[in-house]
């Protein structure tokens, strides 16, 4: 060793610190278990956040004590650069499909024949003919395999081909209903859990709404959205999209032993966290064990004592599944006895002891009468199939998207064709296939237009996109879409300015950009068809009132591609004025949490367009808000609320609760969690509950978000 080198001796970590870290992880794990699995929260959000931030602080100070199962490790600090292929410890078999009761009966017959061939004496005992089954709804998502070593999640993988899949561990950790550590004090050496990651319908709708607002292509169905989410390189996106997970299969292996399959017979205990694990002898026991270990299990499963009960279950859920908050496409039926499962074994492709009854996708034939094209506010030109109206999944369908010219070419769809349509994910109508044998003579292939059907300008197809676009900013279709977007509820919320009036505004030349709205007079409006004086006055007042909308709504209303209402909120928190955002570099914008390079490039490019600078100048002259009235980071604001105590309850229209709290505290006010006689004001949003009721009973002053902002600006 060089004489100039010195040995560095690390100071020992205090035992109290290690103990506190363990306490914090256990508290947060228990809170997550109660919240996500039991639907019975044990900690208020503020308390959870305090404990979580304490854990982050300690782990930052003592990084050597960070463990893989820590709640802070759910979302990776760095995006994954790639997905590597991994071999499954236990193969993931496909399931044989059944399409009706006849197939189920044949399946049971095969099971009985194999049993009686192996044990001929069973056929003479009527009692032995009875079989128990477990029915589980077949969730329409993506299968994943989870591996736990000594109780800690070490790997999550896609199904792949059943033998090998892709390692998506970091993304799996972002799914809150998947435990990072098994709920067991003395776990086995190796536990394999299989289940389905899926996207709840409300999350799917929200994602598509945000993608629509940002001018992005919509996901066709929740299954595709879930699969695409699992393969995101940024696990923060996975967390934001709120994937959920149901577990259904369990394999356990003790140290030095092979896998015991679903029928592991080890230590027996029914108590959570008492050092052992249930020894399931049936599939029904497996589901209860999974719950005990901390997993969500689909609550609609059933134990059936006969195939007739199975058939009744399948028939019932063929209807009731439409009321579920997630998509299902069938029922998985398994023999309940794990001993029988082991005896029956597998074919080359399927387990003999399980089958999937698939519900047929509701499809209907109809005739294609016309292929039209629609020009959206971003200039995207989308071909649309206009069909003879047909009843499908409870609604009458007459139009369906054909996505883009590549899809049209792939289908070779022509006017006059008989086509089969269905609702993708039972939501979006789509053309599934063309019945070419019914094609009438003389049809011609459809050709995408070379010029915009609205403005006659040439269309372009960027090399990196599948979408054909009109790039004429003055195109009436783009102007209409821009004005409708500007007036929409999440943007400027101009009451009364709907599609009907926007169409007249643009067609008559009254409005050629959103800035023209603020020059409209009552007299001009009264020249329009069916517009009376009172209606004109109301609309002019509503347009004027929109000038008070905050900077975040204005930014969203500008319709910058990829910038939805949530991204607009995030951007305006960081860039508190239009000047700050317009002069920001791509790297500066991309560095904002939740934004990323694609959005940053789109925002930066929008501000490079001289026409957009002219638009901003015109809107600024009208008096719109292009800066945040209050800087949440400014601690030197006037202490207008000194001595006042506030309680915030419910969901506010634009501010998050922590933002409202910061505004109050920066102005000298105090924010508490509970209402008492000492409370000065209660700020109430939508779905305010018991706190609002208590405030009313005590006669405490109530404020809306607008009232709070007015108070801060007084």
XYZ file of C-alpha atoms in Angstrom:
714
model
C 0.000 0.000 0.000
C 1.283 3.465 -0.897
C 2.406 5.354 2.166
C 0.174 8.241 1.166
C -2.960 6.066 1.269
C -4.999 5.989 4.390
C -7.517 3.467 5.583
C -10.974 4.845 6.233
C -12.888 3.322 9.119
C -16.659 3.699 8.930
C -18.407 4.560 12.126
C -20.796 1.822 13.269
C -24.467 2.511 12.545
C -26.404 2.982 15.794
C -28.688 0.084 16.627
C -31.517 2.562 17.228
C -31.317 3.653 13.579
C -31.577 0.090 12.298
C -34.504 -0.569 14.606
C -36.278 2.605 13.466
C -35.818 1.639 9.817
C -37.395 -1.752 10.493
C -40.263 -0.101 12.366
C -40.922 2.358 9.536
C -40.898 -0.354 6.872
C -43.264 -2.523 8.868
C -45.628 0.382 9.597
C -45.738 1.379 5.928
C -46.129 -2.230 4.772
C -49.008 -2.780 7.199
C -50.617 0.474 6.062
C -50.352 -0.546 2.401
C -51.772 -3.991 3.202
C -54.743 -2.424 4.994
C -55.319 0.161 2.261
C -54.862 -1.913 -0.901
C -55.896 -5.376 0.259
C -58.428 -4.838 3.027
C -59.890 -1.513 1.886
C -59.621 -0.438 5.526
C -57.029 2.372 5.879
C -55.232 2.493 9.226
C -53.223 5.671 8.608
C -54.269 9.071 7.334
C -52.477 10.151 4.154
C -50.599 12.877 6.014
C -49.306 10.409 8.594
C -48.268 7.926 5.902
C -46.437 10.678 4.015
C -44.606 11.762 7.191
C -43.413 8.223 7.900
C -42.466 7.680 4.262
C -40.377 10.843 4.150
C -38.683 9.884 7.418
C -37.765 6.547 5.852
C -36.361 8.261 2.752
C -34.288 10.589 4.941
C -32.804 7.730 6.969
C -32.073 5.623 3.889
C -30.405 8.628 2.251
C -28.230 9.056 5.318
C -27.498 5.333 5.634
C -27.697 3.893 2.066
C -26.097 0.614 3.159
C -29.296 -0.158 5.086
C -31.599 0.058 2.035
C -33.320 -3.301 1.486
C -35.065 -4.579 -1.680
C -38.415 -4.804 0.131
C -38.353 -1.213 1.362
C -41.438 0.786 0.266
C -39.042 3.363 -1.188
C -37.920 0.816 -3.773
C -41.316 0.465 -5.447
C -40.484 2.978 -8.164
C -36.989 2.918 -9.616
C -34.865 6.022 -9.444
C -33.574 5.301 -12.938
C -35.573 4.048 -15.922
C -34.743 0.575 -17.175
C -32.634 0.614 -20.308
C -33.866 -2.733 -21.602
C -35.705 -5.905 -20.649
C -33.664 -9.075 -20.410
C -35.017 -12.541 -21.093
C -35.296 -14.786 -18.026
C -36.186 -18.462 -17.747
C -39.107 -19.285 -15.510
C -38.353 -21.532 -12.522
C -41.645 -23.309 -13.190
C -43.186 -23.193 -16.711
C -46.349 -21.163 -17.260
C -48.741 -23.405 -19.164
C -51.545 -22.171 -21.374
C -55.097 -23.296 -20.682
C -57.283 -25.357 -22.947
C -60.310 -23.365 -24.096
C -63.966 -24.302 -23.792
C -66.692 -22.397 -25.622
C -69.810 -23.782 -24.001
C -71.334 -26.369 -21.678
C -70.729 -29.166 -24.170
C -66.972 -28.537 -24.021
C -67.070 -28.463 -20.216
C -68.912 -31.798 -20.155
C -66.355 -33.392 -22.487
C -63.532 -32.049 -20.316
C -65.011 -33.595 -17.168
C -65.509 -36.850 -19.063
C -61.808 -36.977 -19.946
C -60.890 -36.359 -16.313
C -63.118 -39.191 -15.096
C -61.838 -41.630 -17.713
C -58.244 -40.956 -16.738
C -59.044 -41.346 -13.024
C -60.906 -44.615 -13.520
C -58.206 -45.978 -15.833
C -55.618 -45.399 -13.105
C -57.932 -46.664 -10.327
C -60.608 -49.003 -11.773
C -62.196 -49.587 -8.347
C -63.284 -45.922 -8.227
C -65.843 -46.483 -10.970
C -67.827 -48.791 -8.674
C -68.165 -46.139 -5.971
C -70.790 -43.458 -6.900
C -69.417 -41.120 -4.229
C -66.057 -41.035 -5.994
C -67.688 -39.661 -9.144
C -68.357 -36.314 -7.477
C -65.751 -33.668 -8.176
C -65.272 -30.217 -6.669
C -64.236 -27.276 -8.805
C -63.058 -23.738 -8.221
C -64.289 -21.088 -10.626
C -62.270 -17.882 -11.011
C -63.063 -15.023 -13.363
C -60.570 -14.886 -16.231
C -59.157 -11.382 -15.986
C -58.379 -9.739 -19.326
C -54.864 -8.519 -18.567
C -51.285 -9.765 -18.680
C -49.980 -12.832 -16.852
C -46.907 -12.286 -14.717
C -44.740 -14.539 -12.572
C -43.412 -13.330 -9.214
C -40.468 -14.896 -7.387
C -39.883 -14.423 -3.652
C -36.678 -15.562 -1.986
C -36.877 -15.811 1.785
C -40.059 -13.759 1.597
C -38.655 -10.840 -0.458
C -39.715 -10.087 -4.039
C -36.646 -10.602 -6.223
C -38.124 -10.942 -9.688
C -41.176 -10.199 -11.741
C -41.437 -11.526 -15.299
C -43.888 -11.558 -18.172
C -45.325 -14.883 -19.281
C -43.509 -14.807 -22.629
C -43.710 -18.222 -24.251
C -44.288 -19.933 -20.905
C -40.676 -21.115 -20.669
C -39.006 -17.702 -20.653
C -40.277 -14.160 -20.288
C -38.981 -10.630 -19.856
C -37.639 -9.373 -16.546
C -39.917 -6.466 -15.521
C -39.073 -6.472 -11.811
C -38.806 -2.706 -11.481
C -42.216 -2.204 -13.098
C -43.799 -4.924 -10.981
C -42.625 -3.085 -7.867
C -44.631 -0.078 -9.019
C -47.908 -2.046 -8.705
C -49.129 -1.206 -5.229
C -51.205 -4.373 -4.752
C -48.122 -6.609 -5.165
C -46.327 -7.010 -1.802
C -42.585 -6.465 -1.762
C -42.335 -8.831 1.200
C -44.599 -11.762 2.021
C -46.772 -11.329 5.058
C -44.971 -14.070 6.953
C -42.272 -14.052 9.620
C -40.492 -17.287 8.608
C -41.110 -17.653 4.877
C -39.979 -20.633 2.779
C -36.789 -20.328 0.755
C -38.606 -19.876 -2.548
C -42.175 -18.894 -3.361
C -43.545 -18.524 -6.884
C -46.799 -16.630 -7.366
C -48.672 -16.296 -10.637
C -51.388 -13.814 -11.375
C -52.836 -11.254 -13.728
C -51.841 -7.604 -13.942
C -54.723 -5.547 -15.273
C -55.925 -2.014 -15.755
C -59.215 -1.077 -14.032
C -61.733 0.490 -16.382
C -61.680 3.877 -14.649
C -57.886 4.040 -14.970
C -58.145 2.970 -18.624
C -60.692 5.714 -19.315
C -58.529 8.324 -17.595
C -55.431 7.294 -19.555
C -57.287 7.474 -22.872
C -58.784 10.837 -21.916
C -55.322 12.220 -21.206
C -53.962 10.719 -24.435
C -56.863 12.244 -26.366
C -56.236 15.636 -24.779
C -52.570 15.348 -25.714
C -53.353 14.346 -29.309
C -51.971 10.826 -28.855
C -53.394 7.579 -30.239
C -55.857 5.875 -27.897
C -55.344 2.408 -26.469
C -57.788 -0.006 -28.073
C -58.630 -1.865 -24.857
C -57.488 -2.294 -21.244
C -55.596 -5.508 -22.036
C -53.339 -3.829 -24.584
C -52.908 -0.839 -22.287
C -51.857 -3.128 -19.427
C -49.385 -5.037 -21.600
C -47.906 -1.813 -22.941
C -47.649 -0.365 -19.454
C -45.734 -3.369 -18.121
C -43.131 -2.847 -20.829
C -42.597 0.838 -20.143
C -38.946 1.723 -19.631
C -39.907 4.248 -16.947
C -41.491 2.596 -13.897
C -42.878 5.966 -12.811
C -45.293 5.733 -15.749
C -46.343 2.284 -14.508
C -47.076 3.701 -11.061
C -49.014 6.623 -12.529
C -51.254 4.338 -14.590
C -52.385 2.438 -11.475
C -52.171 -1.160 -12.637
C -53.741 -3.687 -10.288
C -53.048 -7.380 -9.693
C -54.969 -10.539 -8.769
C -53.002 -13.623 -7.672
C -54.286 -17.130 -8.432
C -51.444 -19.676 -8.275
C -48.854 -20.534 -5.634
C -45.802 -22.816 -5.648
C -43.596 -23.170 -2.590
C -40.146 -24.639 -2.099
C -38.293 -25.160 1.175
C -34.525 -24.828 1.335
C -32.889 -27.959 -0.061
C -36.153 -29.290 -1.483
C -37.815 -29.167 -4.846
C -40.918 -27.227 -5.693
C -43.995 -28.670 -4.000
C -46.443 -27.289 -6.535
C -49.695 -25.755 -5.427
C -50.161 -28.481 -2.837
C -47.252 -27.693 -0.547
C -47.642 -29.391 2.837
C -45.429 -27.588 5.294
C -45.969 -25.837 8.587
C -49.594 -25.243 9.354
C -50.848 -22.024 10.831
C -53.826 -19.881 10.091
C -52.457 -16.810 11.820
C -50.977 -13.988 9.800
C -47.350 -13.404 10.645
C -46.934 -16.314 13.064
C -43.968 -17.838 11.336
C -45.580 -20.475 9.137
C -47.762 -20.840 6.101
C -51.004 -22.656 5.475
C -50.570 -26.077 3.917
C -53.125 -25.943 1.120
C -54.587 -29.226 -0.041
C -57.073 -27.596 -2.419
C -57.124 -24.742 -4.893
C -59.611 -22.996 -2.613
C -57.024 -23.199 0.185
C -54.435 -21.769 -2.217
C -56.564 -18.660 -2.731
C -56.983 -18.191 1.035
C -53.229 -18.664 1.523
C -52.489 -16.025 -1.098
C -54.685 -13.591 0.798
C -52.827 -14.423 3.984
C -49.506 -13.722 2.299
C -50.675 -10.225 1.353
C -52.012 -10.649 -2.195
C -55.257 -9.537 -3.708
C -57.399 -12.440 -4.876
C -60.415 -11.915 -7.096
C -63.394 -11.785 -4.712
C -65.840 -13.302 -7.212
C -64.375 -16.816 -7.156
C -66.595 -19.719 -6.116
C -66.253 -23.269 -4.830
C -68.600 -25.523 -6.830
C -69.652 -29.034 -5.824
C -70.630 -30.140 -9.338
C -70.255 -29.291 -12.982
C -73.849 -28.030 -12.992
C -72.857 -25.399 -10.434
C -69.887 -24.488 -12.635
C -72.199 -24.012 -15.612
C -74.548 -21.856 -13.548
C -71.607 -19.724 -12.390
C -70.402 -19.239 -15.973
C -73.879 -18.333 -17.215
C -74.411 -15.844 -14.399
C -71.132 -14.024 -15.015
C -71.657 -13.905 -18.774
C -74.141 -11.128 -17.912
C -72.926 -9.708 -14.593
C -69.335 -9.240 -15.790
C -70.491 -6.064 -17.547
C -70.978 -4.463 -14.132
C -67.426 -5.160 -12.975
C -64.807 -2.377 -12.732
C -62.375 -4.419 -14.872
C -62.514 -6.534 -18.015
C -63.058 -10.287 -18.031
C -63.236 -12.609 -21.010
C -64.217 -15.896 -19.414
C -64.028 -18.200 -16.400
C -61.113 -20.429 -15.385
C -62.328 -23.746 -13.975
C -59.922 -25.877 -11.902
C -60.248 -29.139 -10.055
C -60.237 -28.206 -6.396
C -58.164 -31.149 -5.136
C -54.433 -30.564 -5.509
C -53.830 -34.300 -5.154
C -56.042 -34.926 -8.190
C -54.278 -32.136 -10.057
C -50.928 -33.828 -9.437
C -52.309 -37.217 -10.554
C -53.749 -35.852 -13.778
C -50.657 -33.841 -14.692
C -50.154 -32.037 -18.001
C -50.318 -32.565 -21.724
C -47.562 -30.999 -23.825
C -49.497 -27.722 -23.781
C -52.125 -27.699 -21.040
C -52.803 -28.837 -17.488
C -55.442 -31.573 -17.675
C -57.087 -30.349 -14.473
C -57.975 -26.816 -15.651
C -59.857 -25.249 -18.527
C -60.857 -21.727 -19.571
C -64.429 -21.137 -20.632
C -64.142 -18.218 -23.075
C -67.033 -15.839 -23.553
C -67.455 -15.060 -27.241
C -66.600 -11.468 -28.109
C -69.884 -9.910 -29.130
C -69.601 -9.423 -32.851
C -72.064 -8.421 -35.542
C -72.040 -8.306 -39.338
C -72.998 -5.155 -41.205
C -72.412 -3.467 -44.543
C -69.843 -0.732 -45.086
C -71.617 2.156 -46.810
C -68.845 4.750 -46.866
C -65.268 5.415 -45.810
C -64.846 8.996 -44.691
C -61.934 10.799 -43.095
C -61.947 12.978 -40.015
C -59.461 15.767 -39.323
C -58.755 16.289 -35.623
C -57.461 19.353 -33.807
C -53.859 18.104 -34.092
C -54.281 17.650 -37.847
C -54.425 13.854 -37.639
C -56.459 12.465 -40.535
C -58.313 9.329 -39.444
C -60.280 7.064 -41.824
C -63.727 6.140 -40.496
C -65.985 3.258 -41.494
C -69.592 4.416 -41.867
C -71.824 1.361 -41.724
C -75.416 0.273 -41.786
C -76.432 0.729 -38.086
C -76.266 -2.465 -36.041
C -76.950 -3.318 -32.386
C -73.727 -4.294 -30.601
C -73.186 -4.873 -26.859
C -76.328 -2.953 -26.006
C -75.737 0.106 -28.213
C -76.365 0.992 -31.850
C -73.136 1.352 -33.783
C -72.896 3.122 -37.137
C -69.258 4.295 -37.211
C -65.930 2.717 -36.362
C -62.378 3.963 -36.586
C -60.041 2.417 -39.135
C -57.055 3.987 -37.343
C -54.779 4.857 -40.276
C -54.029 4.048 -43.896
C -51.866 1.053 -42.923
C -54.849 -0.576 -41.204
C -57.058 0.141 -44.225
C -54.498 -1.493 -46.502
C -54.132 -4.470 -44.166
C -57.892 -5.106 -44.187
C -58.261 -4.267 -47.897
C -61.632 -2.861 -46.862
C -63.906 -1.457 -49.586
C -67.263 0.295 -49.800
C -69.971 -2.350 -50.145
C -68.083 -4.965 -48.143
C -69.794 -6.995 -45.457
C -67.681 -6.578 -42.340
C -67.620 -8.032 -38.842
C -67.430 -5.432 -36.098
C -67.012 -5.692 -32.378
C -66.255 -3.394 -29.491
C -62.578 -3.592 -28.641
C -62.534 -4.268 -24.929
C -66.327 -3.815 -25.210
C -65.681 -0.088 -25.475
C -64.417 1.118 -28.855
C -66.121 -0.138 -32.061
C -63.647 -1.657 -34.493
C -63.743 -3.585 -37.753
C -62.411 -7.080 -37.067
C -62.428 -8.588 -40.536
C -63.921 -8.380 -43.992
C -66.031 -11.206 -45.456
C -64.365 -11.159 -48.847
C -66.583 -13.952 -50.175
C -69.545 -11.561 -49.947
C -67.790 -8.683 -51.714
C -69.890 -7.306 -54.577
C -68.393 -6.974 -58.035
C -66.788 -3.737 -59.122
C -65.451 -2.561 -55.742
C -62.262 -0.537 -55.662
C -59.544 -0.253 -53.004
C -59.811 2.808 -50.789
C -57.174 5.471 -51.262
C -56.307 7.923 -48.532
C -56.725 11.494 -49.784
C -53.587 13.368 -50.768
C -55.129 16.704 -49.779
C -57.034 17.745 -46.677
C -60.804 17.351 -47.172
C -61.346 20.516 -45.104
C -58.815 23.004 -46.472
C -57.502 21.280 -49.634
C -53.879 21.663 -48.512
C -51.455 18.751 -49.143
C -51.338 16.100 -46.422
C -48.074 14.754 -45.022
C -47.111 11.518 -43.311
C -44.093 11.887 -41.000
C -41.659 8.987 -41.306
C -41.784 8.297 -37.569
C -45.605 8.145 -37.403
C -48.363 5.958 -38.785
C -50.717 8.951 -38.910
C -51.313 11.176 -41.932
C -51.603 14.859 -40.992
C -52.791 18.221 -42.221
C -50.196 20.793 -41.207
C -52.185 23.896 -42.176
C -52.777 25.734 -38.886
C -55.640 27.671 -40.538
C -57.491 24.505 -41.555
C -61.147 24.911 -40.458
C -61.141 21.448 -38.877
C -58.039 22.237 -36.828
C -59.461 25.633 -35.857
C -62.783 24.045 -34.801
C -60.982 21.414 -32.781
C -58.735 24.013 -31.166
C -61.657 26.238 -30.174
C -63.679 23.304 -28.805
C -60.634 22.211 -26.808
C -60.028 25.765 -25.524
C -63.641 26.008 -24.320
C -63.721 22.521 -22.798
C -64.351 21.884 -19.131
C -60.740 21.061 -18.194
C -59.408 24.078 -20.089
C -61.143 27.476 -20.043
C -64.557 25.985 -19.175
C -66.592 28.454 -21.270
C -70.167 27.612 -20.389
C -72.472 27.479 -23.413
C -69.775 27.357 -26.098
C -70.432 23.938 -27.554
C -69.823 22.226 -30.869
C -72.886 23.801 -32.537
C -71.755 27.375 -31.945
C -68.099 26.641 -32.692
C -69.142 25.262 -36.084
C -70.995 28.494 -36.892
C -68.172 30.673 -35.564
C -65.619 29.031 -37.857
C -67.857 28.572 -40.907
C -68.892 32.243 -40.892
C -65.294 33.406 -40.408
C -66.123 35.008 -37.080
C -63.390 32.967 -35.369
C -60.115 31.931 -36.966
C -58.207 31.334 -33.710
C -59.049 31.129 -30.022
C -57.909 34.744 -29.605
C -60.822 35.874 -31.807
C -63.270 34.669 -29.136
C -62.352 37.616 -26.928
C -63.195 40.158 -29.660
C -66.710 38.850 -30.261
C -69.546 41.253 -29.476
C -73.176 40.627 -28.619
C -74.199 42.270 -31.880
C -72.020 39.890 -33.915
C -73.447 36.864 -32.146
C -77.017 37.984 -32.788
C -76.398 37.692 -36.527
C -75.988 33.937 -36.126
C -78.840 31.523 -36.699
C -80.948 30.889 -33.558
C -78.875 33.210 -31.373
C -81.016 35.620 -29.361
C -79.878 38.638 -27.378
C -80.053 36.958 -23.982
C -78.087 33.932 -25.189
C -75.539 36.211 -26.856
C -75.060 38.227 -23.682
C -74.589 35.062 -21.594
C -72.014 33.677 -24.006
C -70.023 36.922 -24.153
C -70.041 37.024 -20.330
C -68.882 33.394 -20.148
C -66.028 34.114 -22.561
C -64.992 37.146 -20.502
C -65.147 35.127 -17.265
C -62.674 32.617 -18.704
C -59.980 35.291 -18.420
C -59.838 34.445 -14.709
C -58.811 30.852 -15.304
C -55.358 30.015 -13.870
C -52.173 29.641 -15.864
C -52.356 25.819 -15.812
C -55.727 25.796 -17.587
C -54.526 28.335 -20.135
C -51.499 26.190 -20.946
C -53.674 23.101 -21.348
C -56.131 25.064 -23.480
C -53.398 26.008 -25.957
C -53.557 22.407 -27.166
C -49.841 21.701 -27.283
C -49.414 18.134 -28.450
C -48.869 15.597 -25.651
C -49.706 18.183 -22.950
C -52.775 16.971 -21.066
C -54.408 18.673 -18.100
C -52.187 16.832 -15.594
C -48.978 17.671 -17.460
C -50.076 21.300 -17.667
C -50.433 21.412 -13.885
C -46.966 19.931 -13.456
C -45.347 22.314 -15.929
C -46.912 25.451 -14.475
C -45.764 24.518 -11.000
C -42.178 24.535 -12.270
C -42.468 27.321 -14.872
C -44.589 29.973 -13.237
C -44.926 32.182 -16.321
C -45.258 31.858 -20.078
C -41.918 33.613 -20.427
C -40.155 31.064 -18.240
C -41.632 28.141 -20.167
C -41.102 29.623 -23.638
C -37.394 30.227 -22.940
C -36.765 26.856 -21.264
C -34.521 24.334 -22.972
C -35.673 20.827 -23.833
C -33.467 19.423 -21.065
C -34.911 21.842 -18.505
C -38.470 20.885 -19.419
C -37.680 17.163 -19.551
C -36.129 17.316 -16.077
C -39.514 18.115 -14.528
C -40.892 15.059 -12.734
C -43.449 13.255 -14.903
C -42.678 15.103 -18.159
C -39.911 13.368 -20.100
C -38.232 14.000 -23.446
C -41.175 13.492 -25.836
C -43.381 16.045 -24.091
C -40.447 18.435 -23.631
C -39.631 18.346 -27.357
C -43.264 18.984 -28.233
C -43.499 21.980 -25.878
C -40.200 23.432 -27.048
C -41.142 22.992 -30.711
C -44.515 24.699 -30.164
C -42.801 27.824 -28.858
C -40.476 27.944 -31.882
C -43.438 28.622 -34.174
C -43.801 32.408 -34.850
C -47.569 32.018 -35.294
C -47.833 30.757 -31.726
C -45.934 33.793 -30.465
C -48.496 35.989 -32.207
C -51.293 33.998 -30.568
C -49.758 34.437 -27.102
C -49.398 38.192 -27.624
C -53.039 38.540 -28.629
C -54.219 36.492 -25.665
C -52.037 38.492 -23.279
C -53.631 41.705 -24.528
C -57.068 40.307 -23.649
C -55.943 39.891 -20.025
C -55.602 36.108 -19.683
C -53.410 34.645 -16.957
C -50.008 33.594 -18.261
C -48.311 33.438 -14.877
C -49.011 31.945 -11.468
C -50.510 34.520 -9.144
C -48.811 32.837 -6.224
C -45.427 31.139 -6.258
C -45.612 28.083 -4.035
C -41.864 28.252 -3.472
C -41.889 31.871 -2.256
C -41.574 32.007 1.499
C -41.641 35.827 1.583
C -45.287 36.271 0.645
C -47.345 38.705 2.743
C -48.538 36.940 5.898
C -52.208 37.593 5.123
C -53.413 34.503 7.001
C -51.341 34.873 10.149
C -53.212 33.548 13.169
C -55.789 31.674 11.077
C -56.298 27.896 11.223
C -57.539 25.966 8.183
C -58.801 22.456 7.467
C -58.871 21.176 3.864
C -61.376 18.479 2.914
C -62.601 16.960 -0.346
C -61.184 17.307 -3.860
C -60.467 20.832 -5.049
C -61.049 21.788 -8.726
C -57.447 22.642 -9.689
C -55.227 22.560 -6.611
C -53.919 19.415 -5.019
C -54.289 19.317 -1.259
C -50.575 19.789 -0.616
C -50.555 22.786 -2.960
C -53.432 24.433 -1.109
C -51.681 23.662 2.161
C -48.461 25.269 0.917
C -50.339 28.396 -0.184
C -51.923 28.776 3.238
C -48.715 28.146 5.142
C -46.696 30.518 2.952
C -49.231 33.210 3.790
C -48.806 32.589 7.516
C -51.789 30.300 8.086
C -51.868 26.979 9.893
C -53.350 23.778 8.427
C -54.657 21.014 10.698
C -56.272 17.653 10.040
C -59.300 17.901 12.337
C -62.096 20.431 12.736
C -62.556 22.087 16.141
C -63.895 25.307 17.612
C -60.451 26.822 17.022
C -60.722 26.269 13.253
C -61.034 29.560 11.366
C -61.999 28.200 7.933
C -62.752 24.879 6.256
C -61.759 24.732 2.575
C -64.214 22.262 1.031
C -64.067 20.592 -2.379
C -66.083 17.821 -4.001
C -66.976 14.752 -1.912
C -66.219 16.536 1.341
C -67.377 14.271 4.155
C -67.617 14.334 7.926
C -65.263 17.306 8.305
C -67.661 19.460 6.311
C -70.612 18.282 8.395
C -68.775 19.054 11.628
C -67.804 22.509 10.366
C -71.426 23.244 9.531
C -72.572 22.078 12.959
C -69.999 24.363 14.629
C -70.840 27.317 12.408
C -67.297 27.543 10.967
C -66.846 29.607 7.791
C -66.619 27.516 4.604
C -64.422 28.409 1.626
C -64.318 27.106 -1.905
C -61.011 27.006 -3.785
C -61.993 30.275 -5.481
C -62.760 31.825 -2.072
C -59.339 30.745 -0.781
C -57.525 32.253 -3.759
C -59.530 35.463 -3.391
C -58.580 35.599 0.295
C -54.916 35.152 -0.582
C -55.118 37.912 -3.194
C -56.945 40.394 -0.987
